[in-house]
Amino acid sequence: MIKAAGLRTHYCAEVTAQLVGEKASLCGWVNSVRDHGEHLSFVDIRDHTGTVQIVTERNPELRTESAIRAVGVVARRPEGTDNPHIASGEVELREASIELLGPAAVTPFTIGGHTEVEESTRLRYRYLDLRRERMQSNLRTRAKVNQAIRTAMERQGFCEVETPLLWTPTPEGAREFLVPSRLQPGNFYVLPQSPQIAKQLLMVGGFDRYYQIARCLRDEDLRADRQFEFTQLDMEASFVTQHDVRAFITEVIVEVVRATRGAELEGIGQITWFEAMDRYGVDKPDLRFGSPLVDLTELLGQGDIRAFAAPCVKGIKAPTSEPLSRSRLDALVERAKSLGAKGLAWFRVVEGDGGATLESPLAKFLDEQRTAAFIEALGLQVGDLALAVADGWETAVKVLGQIRLDLGRPGLDHSELHFLWVVDFPLFEGLDEDGNPVSAHHPFTMPNEEDFGLLDTDPLRVRSQSYDLVLNGWELGSGSIRIHRGDIQAKIFEVIGIDPDEAASRFGFLLDAFRYGAPPHGGFAFGIDRLAAMMSGEENIREVIAFPKTQSGLDPLTNAPKPVAQGVLDLVGLTVKARR
RNA sequence: GGACCUGUGGUGCAGCUCGGAGUGCACGCCGGCCUGUCAAGCCGGAGGUCGCGGGUUCAAAUCCCGUCAGGUCCGCCA
């Protein structure tokens, strides 16, 4: 590391036995003061690398968290006084003088040490919270993620291009933040929900491998994994297939894991959307644990058992070894009903006369042979719990998939990383109020060529050339090959019920651009906040964001949003209506 | 828009079911002692409108209603 020429000669972690006898100048904050009378005081100085003990005279002015500079000589500690818990524990700074650079008032909470502090308090004093080890570590991990992304993208020949923050309203997708125009009063820009259209224009513009670490803004409700503003790796490439795009992104992920964990990731597995839904009941399966759904339609859905008379019967071996009480089971049944199932059947596997057998209100409907087949199909052993849902395919897999997650999550290992590609998403999901199919991704997503014929006959069965990247059950990002041909785009607009005039008014500039030699292209974007959170072992992206908003969209540090003066509103031609 | 959880000295909690004086614990803060501690220790002290408003009651941190704030989730996030 290059030595700063300023007030500091070393960081705390560099102060080791190798420096004994040398003069050192350390800068940082007072972590703790231990006075032993007037003539002996231990002051721990802290920077982001660690702490060093300074031996000095008592100074009542030196309050915890004051910014200081300490100049002294690195010395071996007396026999028997080493501190094995810190890197500098064999030495201390002696003959030291401490310069008080920035005296500190009493802080609202402890910065060093192990005190838990409520998140709302941490956010109100975020500048102090940032000094704590957790945030120092998380934000530095995030910086490594950014660095690794740039390294991998540059290595693959991608060119970083910035796109506008002041963009044009597009009445599709997420709600946008409005920005009033001063020079054109009554007109508005919006902040981009993503650089999607801009990057497709860059493809027409010949930047055939583009990337950007891009801020995106969406005026939607906040969650543990969602803030108004978030950061994506946004990328797009021309003359590529979906396999190429996934290979580019896989390379990035490998580099990120290398930079943050020092581990070599052996590629990323792949599963189709249908298989993910059919086996795990979600399009972002968490594969840190097993318990896939098993099809029991043939075994149980023959109609002879009323509870299972349905088009689809799915079962799982519960992903928990904890024996569940009758009331817990009843709660599970209620949970299944609230998720839309008609019911939930449970079976405890117990030791019977002739080996394992089932204990359940429904056990009496299963003869010996079907009991054995049931146990076999789910791979059950004595002590296991099995659950089954009978319904339409979609309801059966979704309900059981959610219950699988409810039961499986508590035992998860947070240091484990399970990346997964989910491919072959359907092009449309459901119908709108006019009976037209709704684009699952966005209307520029290329259909799977094998399914072109279905666009007219059975559009809901058309697969798309789109793909998601999943990490431990979190959707990290998604991408697709885009439509670059006018005839296919016109066909899609026709299917989803957008007439040519409407298409022209909404996306005219993009469709115009595509008339001048549009290359085939596709891309991807993934959430850096979510990736950084996972790499930091955090379950909330606020922990990897320096200054986040609360769930109601307030900034606890600045108290934004706030009213503005009438004169400011006049400039942009706005009037604020009285609140109801 | 909806469901659930939380709100008690500066910080983190307990107390709330079963109403009875602001009661307790840990950290921090203030004063004193202390020449080898390291989350220093010992002695003493200060600090609270129990988020806010209303109701029930002889009596409310505790029960009821409303409201605000924080969190988790549903809706929403092409």
PDB file of C-alpha atoms in Angstrom, chain A residues 119 122-123 126 129-130 134-143 145-146 224 227 231 474 527-548:
ATOM      1  CA  GLU A 119     -31.740   0.201  13.061  1.00  0.00           C
ATOM      2  CA  ARG A 122     -28.346   3.736  13.472  1.00  0.00           C
ATOM      3  CA  LEU A 123     -29.909   5.421  10.455  1.00  0.00           C
ATOM      4  CA  ARG A 126     -25.666   6.932   9.983  1.00  0.00           C
ATOM      5  CA  ASP A 129     -22.924   3.895  12.312  1.00  0.00           C
ATOM      6  CA  LEU A 130     -20.639   3.895   9.269  1.00  0.00           C
ATOM      7  CA  ARG A 134     -20.142  -3.974  10.297  1.00  0.00           C
ATOM      8  CA  MET A 135     -20.700  -1.068   7.906  1.00  0.00           C
ATOM      9  CA  GLN A 136     -16.985  -0.590   7.227  1.00  0.00           C
ATOM     10  CA  SER A 137     -16.760  -4.226   6.242  1.00  0.00           C
ATOM     11  CA  ASN A 138     -19.994  -4.279   4.216  1.00  0.00           C
ATOM     12  CA  LEU A 139     -19.280  -1.161   2.167  1.00  0.00           C
ATOM     13  CA  ARG A 140     -15.708  -2.276   1.503  1.00  0.00           C
ATOM     14  CA  THR A 141     -17.033  -5.660   0.366  1.00  0.00           C
ATOM     15  CA  ARG A 142     -19.402  -3.814  -1.922  1.00  0.00           C
ATOM     16  CA  ALA A 143     -16.512  -1.804  -3.343  1.00  0.00           C
ATOM     17  CA  VAL A 145     -17.815  -6.336  -5.891  1.00  0.00           C
ATOM     18  CA  ASN A 146     -17.840  -3.193  -8.066  1.00  0.00           C
ATOM     19  CA  ALA A 224     -35.890  -5.733   2.724  1.00  0.00           C
ATOM     20  CA  GLN A 227     -35.069   0.540  -2.160  1.00  0.00           C
ATOM     21  CA  THR A 231     -27.620  -0.133  -8.466  1.00  0.00           C
ATOM     22  CA  TRP A 474     -33.074 -14.177  -4.327  1.00  0.00           C
ATOM     23  CA  GLY A 527     -28.773  -5.963  -8.635  1.00  0.00           C
ATOM     24  CA  ILE A 528     -25.472  -5.051  -7.042  1.00  0.00           C
ATOM     25  CA  ASP A 529     -27.131  -4.213  -3.702  1.00  0.00           C
ATOM     26  CA  ARG A 530     -28.508  -7.738  -3.447  1.00  0.00           C
ATOM     27  CA  LEU A 531     -25.273  -9.350  -4.552  1.00  0.00           C
ATOM     28  CA  ALA A 532     -23.229  -7.238  -2.114  1.00  0.00           C
ATOM     29  CA  ALA A 533     -25.655  -8.061   0.706  1.00  0.00           C
ATOM     30  CA  MET A 534     -25.283 -11.781   0.033  1.00  0.00           C
ATOM     31  CA  MET A 535     -21.500 -11.478  -0.145  1.00  0.00           C
ATOM     32  CA  SER A 536     -21.555  -9.639   3.202  1.00  0.00           C
ATOM     33  CA  GLY A 537     -23.804 -12.247   4.822  1.00  0.00           C
ATOM     34  CA  GLU A 538     -26.599  -9.681   5.201  1.00  0.00           C
ATOM     35  CA  GLU A 539     -30.302 -10.306   4.625  1.00  0.00           C
ATOM     36  CA  ASN A 540     -31.218  -6.669   4.060  1.00  0.00           C
ATOM     37  CA  ILE A 541     -29.817  -4.424   1.358  1.00  0.00           C
ATOM     38  CA  ARG A 542     -29.911  -1.396   3.707  1.00  0.00           C
ATOM     39  CA  GLU A 543     -26.857  -2.970   5.322  1.00  0.00           C
ATOM     40  CA  VAL A 544     -24.821  -2.432   2.152  1.00  0.00           C
ATOM     41  CA  ILE A 545     -26.151   1.069   1.358  1.00  0.00           C
ATOM     42  CA  ALA A 546     -24.473   4.064   2.986  1.00  0.00           C
ATOM     43  CA  PHE A 547     -27.611   6.198   3.329  1.00  0.00           C
ATOM     44  CA  PRO A 548     -30.797   4.154   2.792  1.00  0.00           C
TER      45      PRO A 548
END
